[in-house]
């Protein structure tokens, strides 16, 4: 039988994507998981010592910089949640006012076009103790102003959070704006006719209607937080000490500076597990939304 | 006739009255003032960076971070572009600029080429395992880079291109493939079924249909994806750091080396100019094609 | 010359069987209409012929070639789609030329065919326009033109007129019929519109739930429907179906209309199988065959005098709905010759003896 090209061509065209997925994603993940159970140091070793297969993980959780990193992403996640909150407030205001929508959207969103390295450098300069905001405020007469956050292990994370919020605010605002716009305009009219107060309208009608948007934002934020690396590097380079390390920073550091492949792999596997744990609810939300959408068209 | 005209005039009057009343509402003003304040807060860092880059070091040393330059100077920009030191080499960030361009083009070509064809095949041709594959791609789009970073280093080394711009471009293409494929697939699946059926009957060639029918219909999504890719490749740091070698590091890496790990006297104006030079290409793309940029990031976020 | 043949076609979607052992033969030069309600499998059948859907079992032959496993482009077919499916980024000419891309032709021949088809369809002035700049009727013509240039022997039409307004639809019906008469190609035309089927087809295949109910000329389908489905699907307003019981058999066959007790004289009816006395039947009476008042006794099959529930007037025709037992009997007549009865008025109507259709209530098959 002759080859049916209508059958074969699309399958041939998928070979690059299939290969990439199989080798660079699935294969690579399995490789990392495998290596995390070996004693690999600078070069990969492929034999697993069954008597101490979990040695990398044991070391990992006894490493204080790793526990700091884990704690830091929790702090980052809570801090960044403010970006969702502010994003919603801004979106609700823009949506309500309509005037200047394009202008405000452009302003709030431009930080997203900047690389996190540039973002970090800009904020590092603002936090500069001698020449930055602190100096400016002291010049104005507020002698006790303290904005030297990045130099203090207790406050360095807050500096990073501030910069991340600045960078990501517009993103959440854009998602919220899209969510608000998908709400049927008749609801606003109906609420106005019923004389519902603004506060009630938002807390009892609009926000519950947007719970999927909020959930999506929260999960995307968490997935982003797990991967936090560039901004830390640019603002504090992990310091002071190891106080602003994140898991991603930990992995790159173990691989690059310490040259320990097995150790880095074990940390990376934990990152994957965290992502997977966050990913599950996202999938459920997506599936739920898809079903709701289908229900609406039927 | 006259009745209708009067009626419309009356209606127009009423609209005007309504508008006028809206314009003086206090809550509107409060909202606009608040939004403007937020916009000012968001703009401050960019403002500070810009003014600093035009100041002399003498003025910076006085500590007035928000003030305008008393004497505007382009010297920091010139120095940042061609002379500032990143680690051991002192050639400015210009070298990184050209490297970033050299990385950008092959990675755009490779990732968009593969993803658009893959999305087209999955959306419009009957492949019974398409659903499964899309699901796997969906998972891959969220995998943190760190989990595949080390094996990719091994892989790229075995291809013999580690440390070249090709390695950086290839890794960018690999990493963006799942998300871009999903975006293309979501766009193509909205093309009416009958058009592809007609094309299959008329011509039947997978590639010819793609090139002659589908590709000309993809202008919008191409711009969206292009913007998404340009900003993400240009702004990347970690891939460039890991896979680029000496002399083939992209602009962000050069910038980071200049600012973060430099020794000796710090020239803040030069640092800010270098940061701005790095930020200009994505900012131009953003302010030029903002509408598509918004579409791109929301498509990347939600549909992914 | 190519005739089209479906042999034992089976189509399953998962565990759902849509078509079961379907056989159909379409002769060369025929205009066959696949007619049926939506979801009856007619479009699936057409798509399988085109090669756009796989068959689960069975073979499809065009001429002497088994095309079951061939690529769509290699089957020697052209198809016109419901939404026209014009390529939006190509001009009219580009659309026509792309229709030829599977055939290896030289430039002059392609040019000649485009000219021929565009003249035939009167779209030669539109060749440089994009589909978005065309009206619905013009798009339809381009879609047909894209099929015509291929110069194939079999044309497939998938409900091509359903997106047009009523006036254009009539126009395109004539146009397609004219093309068929001129070109003498085989046409397979899918529709759910019986008017399209009755006016254009040389033969109609009526389908329901994956089964071909009846295949025949429009007259056969109309005059001798094989079963209840075909009888009620064809004709507008729909055929009246009334229960009756056979009371006298032999030389003169008489049935009694159950609700009213009116006798139905069936002596002129051509039975496929003679019914037994006492057997229940369903008698079909087309609204348009009734006449108001009485008719000569030998021609009269039934005579009713029933109260009018309501009437509908459509231009020159009137349809009156008469109350009979629990149901309604629709009667259509010309309003020029009779006055329009008011609701409640008793109307006397007779039905000709040679126009009955009788069905078995259990098997739903024609008796």
GROMACS .gro file of C-alpha atoms in nm, chain B:
model
  304
  299UNK     CA    1  -4.004   6.476   1.024
  300UNK     CA    2  -3.985   6.765   1.264
  301UNK     CA    3  -4.103   6.543   1.543
  302UNK     CA    4  -3.819   6.298   1.498
  303UNK     CA    5  -3.562   6.573   1.472
  304UNK     CA    6  -3.689   6.728   1.790
  305UNK     CA    7  -3.687   6.394   1.958
  306UNK     CA    8  -3.325   6.328   1.868
  307UNK     CA    9  -3.225   6.677   1.972
  308UNK     CA   10  -3.394   6.618   2.301
  309UNK     CA   11  -3.220   6.286   2.341
  310UNK     CA   12  -2.884   6.446   2.266
  311UNK     CA   13  -2.956   6.709   2.526
  312UNK     CA   14  -3.027   6.449   2.785
  313UNK     CA   15  -2.710   6.262   2.705
  314UNK     CA   16  -2.514   6.583   2.752
  315UNK     CA   17  -2.676   6.652   3.084
  316UNK     CA   18  -2.598   6.303   3.200
  317UNK     CA   19  -2.237   6.332   3.089
  318UNK     CA   20  -2.190   6.665   3.258
  319UNK     CA   21  -2.322   6.523   3.577
  320UNK     CA   22  -2.083   6.227   3.558
  321UNK     CA   23  -1.787   6.450   3.504
  322UNK     CA   24  -1.825   6.624   3.837
  323UNK     CA   25  -1.875   6.312   4.044
  324UNK     CA   26  -1.643   6.313   4.341
  325UNK     CA   27  -1.572   5.942   4.339
  326UNK     CA   28  -1.441   5.970   3.984
  327UNK     CA   29  -1.191   6.230   4.090
  328UNK     CA   30  -1.089   6.025   4.392
  329UNK     CA   31  -1.031   5.722   4.173
  330UNK     CA   32  -0.833   5.917   3.916
  331UNK     CA   33  -0.618   6.078   4.187
  332UNK     CA   34  -0.548   5.741   4.345
  333UNK     CA   35  -0.464   5.583   4.011
  334UNK     CA   36  -0.234   5.872   3.926
  335UNK     CA   37  -0.054   5.831   4.257
  336UNK     CA   38  -0.007   5.462   4.193
  337UNK     CA   39   0.115   5.539   3.843
  338UNK     CA   40   0.366   5.784   3.992
  339UNK     CA   41   0.490   5.520   4.236
  340UNK     CA   42   0.531   5.271   3.953
  341UNK     CA   43   0.715   5.529   3.742
  342UNK     CA   44   0.957   5.645   4.013
  343UNK     CA   45   1.220   5.372   3.972
  344UNK     CA   46   1.241   5.431   3.598
  345UNK     CA   47   1.261   5.805   3.657
  346UNK     CA   48   1.538   5.764   3.914
  347UNK     CA   49   1.736   5.539   3.684
  348UNK     CA   50   1.701   5.777   3.391
  349UNK     CA   51   1.801   6.091   3.579
  350UNK     CA   52   2.090   5.917   3.748
  351UNK     CA   53   2.226   5.800   3.416
  352UNK     CA   54   2.253   6.162   3.297
  353UNK     CA   55   2.413   6.298   3.613
  354UNK     CA   56   2.779   6.347   3.684
  355UNK     CA   57   2.931   6.146   3.969
  356UNK     CA   58   2.989   6.471   4.152
  357UNK     CA   59   2.620   6.547   4.163
  358UNK     CA   60   2.533   6.188   4.257
  359UNK     CA   61   2.769   6.211   4.552
  360UNK     CA   62   2.555   6.491   4.691
  361UNK     CA   63   2.279   6.237   4.745
  362UNK     CA   64   1.982   6.406   4.581
  363UNK     CA   65   1.846   6.089   4.421
  364UNK     CA   66   1.523   6.246   4.288
  365UNK     CA   67   1.661   6.571   4.156
  366UNK     CA   68   1.713   6.639   3.788
  367UNK     CA   69   2.069   6.656   3.657
  368UNK     CA   70   2.214   7.000   3.708
  369UNK     CA   71   2.441   6.931   3.418
  370UNK     CA   72   2.319   6.676   3.161
  371UNK     CA   73   2.595   6.448   3.046
  372UNK     CA   74   2.607   6.165   2.793
  373UNK     CA   75   2.943   6.048   2.917
  374UNK     CA   76   2.801   5.767   3.140
  375UNK     CA   77   2.611   5.628   2.839
  376UNK     CA   78   2.917   5.633   2.619
  377UNK     CA   79   3.127   5.477   2.890
  378UNK     CA   80   2.866   5.211   2.966
  379UNK     CA   81   2.830   5.122   2.601
  380UNK     CA   82   3.198   5.083   2.518
  381UNK     CA   83   3.426   5.092   2.819
  382UNK     CA   84   3.281   4.969   3.143
  383UNK     CA   85   3.427   4.653   3.291
  384UNK     CA   86   3.243   4.325   3.334
  385UNK     CA   87   3.470   4.097   3.532
  386UNK     CA   88   3.805   4.098   3.353
  387UNK     CA   89   3.704   4.250   3.019
  388UNK     CA   90   3.639   4.620   2.978
  389UNK     CA   91   3.451   4.655   2.652
  390UNK     CA   92   3.124   4.796   2.780
  391UNK     CA   93   2.785   4.635   2.742
  392UNK     CA   94   2.792   4.672   2.362
  393UNK     CA   95   2.952   4.328   2.325
  394UNK     CA   96   2.658   4.182   2.517
  395UNK     CA   97   2.416   4.372   2.296
  396UNK     CA   98   2.549   4.208   1.981
  397UNK     CA   99   2.562   3.868   2.150
  398UNK     CA  100   2.200   3.906   2.260
  399UNK     CA  101   2.102   3.983   1.902
  400UNK     CA  102   2.296   3.680   1.779
  401UNK     CA  103   2.108   3.467   2.031
  402UNK     CA  104   1.773   3.627   1.957
  403UNK     CA  105   1.742   3.555   1.587
  404UNK     CA  106   1.820   3.183   1.576
  405UNK     CA  107   1.609   3.121   1.886
  406UNK     CA  108   1.313   3.308   1.735
  407UNK     CA  109   1.343   3.122   1.410
  408UNK     CA  110   1.379   2.784   1.573
  409UNK     CA  111   1.113   2.819   1.840
  410UNK     CA  112   0.848   2.985   1.624
  411UNK     CA  113   0.918   2.751   1.334
  412UNK     CA  114   0.884   2.435   1.538
  413UNK     CA  115   0.598   2.556   1.757
  414UNK     CA  116   0.381   2.693   1.478
  415UNK     CA  117   0.412   2.375   1.272
  416UNK     CA  118   0.348   2.161   1.579
  417UNK     CA  119   0.048   2.370   1.682
  418UNK     CA  120  -0.088   2.352   1.328
  419UNK     CA  121  -0.049   1.975   1.309
  420UNK     CA  122  -0.211   1.924   1.649
  421UNK     CA  123  -0.498   2.164   1.588
  422UNK     CA  124  -0.601   2.091   1.232
  423UNK     CA  125  -0.489   1.741   1.141
  424UNK     CA  126  -0.642   1.429   1.277
  425UNK     CA  127  -0.398   1.276   1.521
  426UNK     CA  128  -0.561   1.054   1.776
  427UNK     CA  129  -0.298   1.107   2.046
  428UNK     CA  130  -0.300   1.486   2.005
  429UNK     CA  131  -0.489   1.531   2.332
  430UNK     CA  132  -0.234   1.333   2.531
  431UNK     CA  133   0.056   1.515   2.373
  432UNK     CA  134  -0.101   1.854   2.441
  433UNK     CA  135  -0.147   1.757   2.803
  434UNK     CA  136   0.218   1.661   2.833
  435UNK     CA  137   0.318   1.991   2.671
  436UNK     CA  138   0.093   2.170   2.918
  437UNK     CA  139   0.284   2.002   3.203
  438UNK     CA  140   0.621   2.079   3.045
  439UNK     CA  141   0.531   2.448   3.013
  440UNK     CA  142   0.535   2.473   3.391
  441UNK     CA  143   0.847   2.272   3.466
  442UNK     CA  144   1.103   2.486   3.648
  443UNK     CA  145   1.416   2.535   3.443
  444UNK     CA  146   1.641   2.418   3.725
  445UNK     CA  147   1.517   2.060   3.705
  446UNK     CA  148   1.634   2.020   3.345
  447UNK     CA  149   1.926   2.261   3.356
  448UNK     CA  150   2.202   2.016   3.441
  449UNK     CA  151   2.104   1.743   3.192
  450UNK     CA  152   2.072   2.013   2.925
  451UNK     CA  153   2.428   2.119   2.999
  452UNK     CA  154   2.535   1.757   2.948
  453UNK     CA  155   2.328   1.734   2.630
  454UNK     CA  156   2.449   2.060   2.480
  455UNK     CA  157   2.810   1.970   2.563
  456UNK     CA  158   2.772   1.639   2.384
  457UNK     CA  159   2.649   1.832   2.079
  458UNK     CA  160   2.975   2.024   2.096
  459UNK     CA  161   2.816   2.368   2.105
  460UNK     CA  162   2.839   2.445   2.477
  461UNK     CA  163   2.948   2.802   2.536
  462UNK     CA  164   2.838   2.928   2.195
  463UNK     CA  165   2.545   3.150   2.107
  464UNK     CA  166   2.391   2.849   1.938
  465UNK     CA  167   2.369   2.667   2.269
  466UNK     CA  168   2.190   2.960   2.432
  467UNK     CA  169   1.954   2.995   2.136
  468UNK     CA  170   1.881   2.622   2.130
  469UNK     CA  171   1.799   2.611   2.501
  470UNK     CA  172   1.570   2.911   2.462
  471UNK     CA  173   1.392   2.737   2.178
  472UNK     CA  174   1.356   2.416   2.378
  473UNK     CA  175   1.222   2.591   2.686
  474UNK     CA  176   0.970   2.804   2.501
  475UNK     CA  177   0.847   2.525   2.274
  476UNK     CA  178   0.567   2.388   2.499
  477UNK     CA  179   0.409   2.725   2.574
  478UNK     CA  180   0.437   2.857   2.218
  479UNK     CA  181   0.292   2.534   2.079
  480UNK     CA  182  -0.007   2.568   2.309
  481UNK     CA  183  -0.057   2.930   2.204
  482UNK     CA  184  -0.039   2.843   1.835
  483UNK     CA  185  -0.261   2.542   1.877
  484UNK     CA  186  -0.526   2.747   2.057
  485UNK     CA  187  -0.518   3.000   1.777
  486UNK     CA  188  -0.534   2.746   1.496
  487UNK     CA  189  -0.813   2.540   1.643
  488UNK     CA  190  -1.045   2.839   1.596
  489UNK     CA  191  -0.991   2.831   1.221
  490UNK     CA  192  -1.316   2.697   1.071
  491UNK     CA  193  -1.304   2.324   1.023
  492UNK     CA  194  -1.435   2.346   0.668
  493UNK     CA  195  -1.144   2.559   0.547
  494UNK     CA  196  -0.895   2.290   0.636
  495UNK     CA  197  -1.125   2.026   0.491
  496UNK     CA  198  -1.148   2.221   0.167
  497UNK     CA  199  -0.772   2.260   0.162
  498UNK     CA  200  -0.722   1.889   0.222
  499UNK     CA  201  -0.944   1.810  -0.074
  500UNK     CA  202  -0.793   2.079  -0.296
  501UNK     CA  203  -0.432   2.017  -0.227
  502UNK     CA  204  -0.375   1.763   0.045
  503UNK     CA  205  -0.017   1.865   0.109
  504UNK     CA  206   0.049   1.931   0.477
  505UNK     CA  207   0.326   2.181   0.406
  506UNK     CA  208   0.162   2.359   0.117
  507UNK     CA  209  -0.157   2.415   0.316
  508UNK     CA  210   0.052   2.551   0.601
  509UNK     CA  211   0.253   2.788   0.387
  510UNK     CA  212  -0.021   2.908   0.156
  511UNK     CA  213  -0.335   2.905   0.368
  512UNK     CA  214  -0.255   2.890   0.738
  513UNK     CA  215   0.057   3.105   0.766
  514UNK     CA  216  -0.100   3.405   0.591
  515UNK     CA  217  -0.386   3.381   0.840
  516UNK     CA  218  -0.149   3.389   1.141
  517UNK     CA  219  -0.026   3.750   1.132
  518UNK     CA  220  -0.183   3.847   1.464
  519UNK     CA  221  -0.067   3.550   1.664
  520UNK     CA  222   0.280   3.580   1.509
  521UNK     CA  223   0.316   3.933   1.644
  522UNK     CA  224   0.196   3.823   1.988
  523UNK     CA  225   0.438   3.532   1.998
  524UNK     CA  226   0.721   3.739   1.856
  525UNK     CA  227   0.682   3.995   2.133
  526UNK     CA  228   0.658   3.727   2.398
  527UNK     CA  229   0.976   3.563   2.271
  528UNK     CA  230   1.175   3.882   2.214
  529UNK     CA  231   1.111   4.004   2.567
  530UNK     CA  232   1.170   3.670   2.733
  531UNK     CA  233   1.490   3.590   2.539
  532UNK     CA  234   1.628   3.941   2.578
  533UNK     CA  235   1.547   3.957   2.949
  534UNK     CA  236   1.675   3.610   3.033
  535UNK     CA  237   1.973   3.586   3.260
  536UNK     CA  238   2.013   3.230   3.383
  537UNK     CA  239   2.021   3.051   3.047
  538UNK     CA  240   2.272   3.299   2.913
  539UNK     CA  241   2.483   3.261   3.226
  540UNK     CA  242   2.475   2.881   3.223
  541UNK     CA  243   2.512   2.809   2.852
  542UNK     CA  244   2.702   3.111   2.724
  543UNK     CA  245   3.080   3.103   2.741
  544UNK     CA  246   3.333   3.379   2.777
  545UNK     CA  247   3.264   3.632   2.505
  546UNK     CA  248   2.925   3.482   2.421
  547UNK     CA  249   2.733   3.609   2.720
  548UNK     CA  250   2.415   3.803   2.654
  549UNK     CA  251   2.364   4.161   2.760
  550UNK     CA  252   2.190   4.083   3.093
  551UNK     CA  253   2.484   3.874   3.207
  552UNK     CA  254   2.733   4.144   3.111
  553UNK     CA  255   2.515   4.397   3.291
  554UNK     CA  256   2.493   4.185   3.604
  555UNK     CA  257   2.869   4.131   3.602
  556UNK     CA  258   2.925   4.503   3.557
  557UNK     CA  259   2.699   4.614   3.837
  558UNK     CA  260   2.697   4.332   4.090
  559UNK     CA  261   3.040   4.182   4.086
  560UNK     CA  262   3.251   4.479   3.997
  561UNK     CA  263   3.533   4.606   4.213
  562UNK     CA  264   3.677   4.941   4.288
  563UNK     CA  265   3.506   5.274   4.261
  564UNK     CA  266   3.137   5.239   4.176
  565UNK     CA  267   3.009   5.466   3.902
  566UNK     CA  268   2.639   5.471   3.961
  567UNK     CA  269   2.563   5.680   3.656
  568UNK     CA  270   2.741   5.431   3.434
  569UNK     CA  271   2.558   5.142   3.599
  570UNK     CA  272   2.223   5.306   3.541
  571UNK     CA  273   2.309   5.385   3.181
  572UNK     CA  274   2.412   5.023   3.128
  573UNK     CA  275   2.084   4.905   3.282
  574UNK     CA  276   1.889   5.139   3.057
  575UNK     CA  277   2.079   5.027   2.749
  576UNK     CA  278   1.979   4.671   2.834
  577UNK     CA  279   1.619   4.771   2.897
  578UNK     CA  280   1.569   4.979   2.584
  579UNK     CA  281   1.497   4.702   2.329
  580UNK     CA  282   1.212   4.539   2.527
  581UNK     CA  283   1.079   4.882   2.627
  582UNK     CA  284   1.067   4.989   2.263
  583UNK     CA  285   0.879   4.670   2.180
  584UNK     CA  286   0.645   4.727   2.472
  585UNK     CA  287   0.560   5.089   2.405
  586UNK     CA  288   0.540   5.028   2.032
  587UNK     CA  289   0.319   4.721   2.040
  588UNK     CA  290   0.161   4.736   2.385
  589UNK     CA  291  -0.172   4.588   2.281
  590UNK     CA  292  -0.009   4.273   2.151
  591UNK     CA  293   0.216   4.258   2.455
  592UNK     CA  294  -0.084   4.240   2.687
  593UNK     CA  295  -0.236   3.973   2.467
  594UNK     CA  296   0.089   3.782   2.473
  595UNK     CA  297   0.136   3.770   2.847
  596UNK     CA  298  -0.228   3.691   2.920
  597UNK     CA  299  -0.227   3.423   2.649
  598UNK     CA  300   0.091   3.283   2.797
  599UNK     CA  301  -0.057   3.288   3.145
  600UNK     CA  302  -0.412   3.170   3.109
  601UNK     CA  303  -0.422   2.955   2.801
  602UNK     CA  304  -0.092   2.795   2.889
   0.00000   0.00000   0.00000
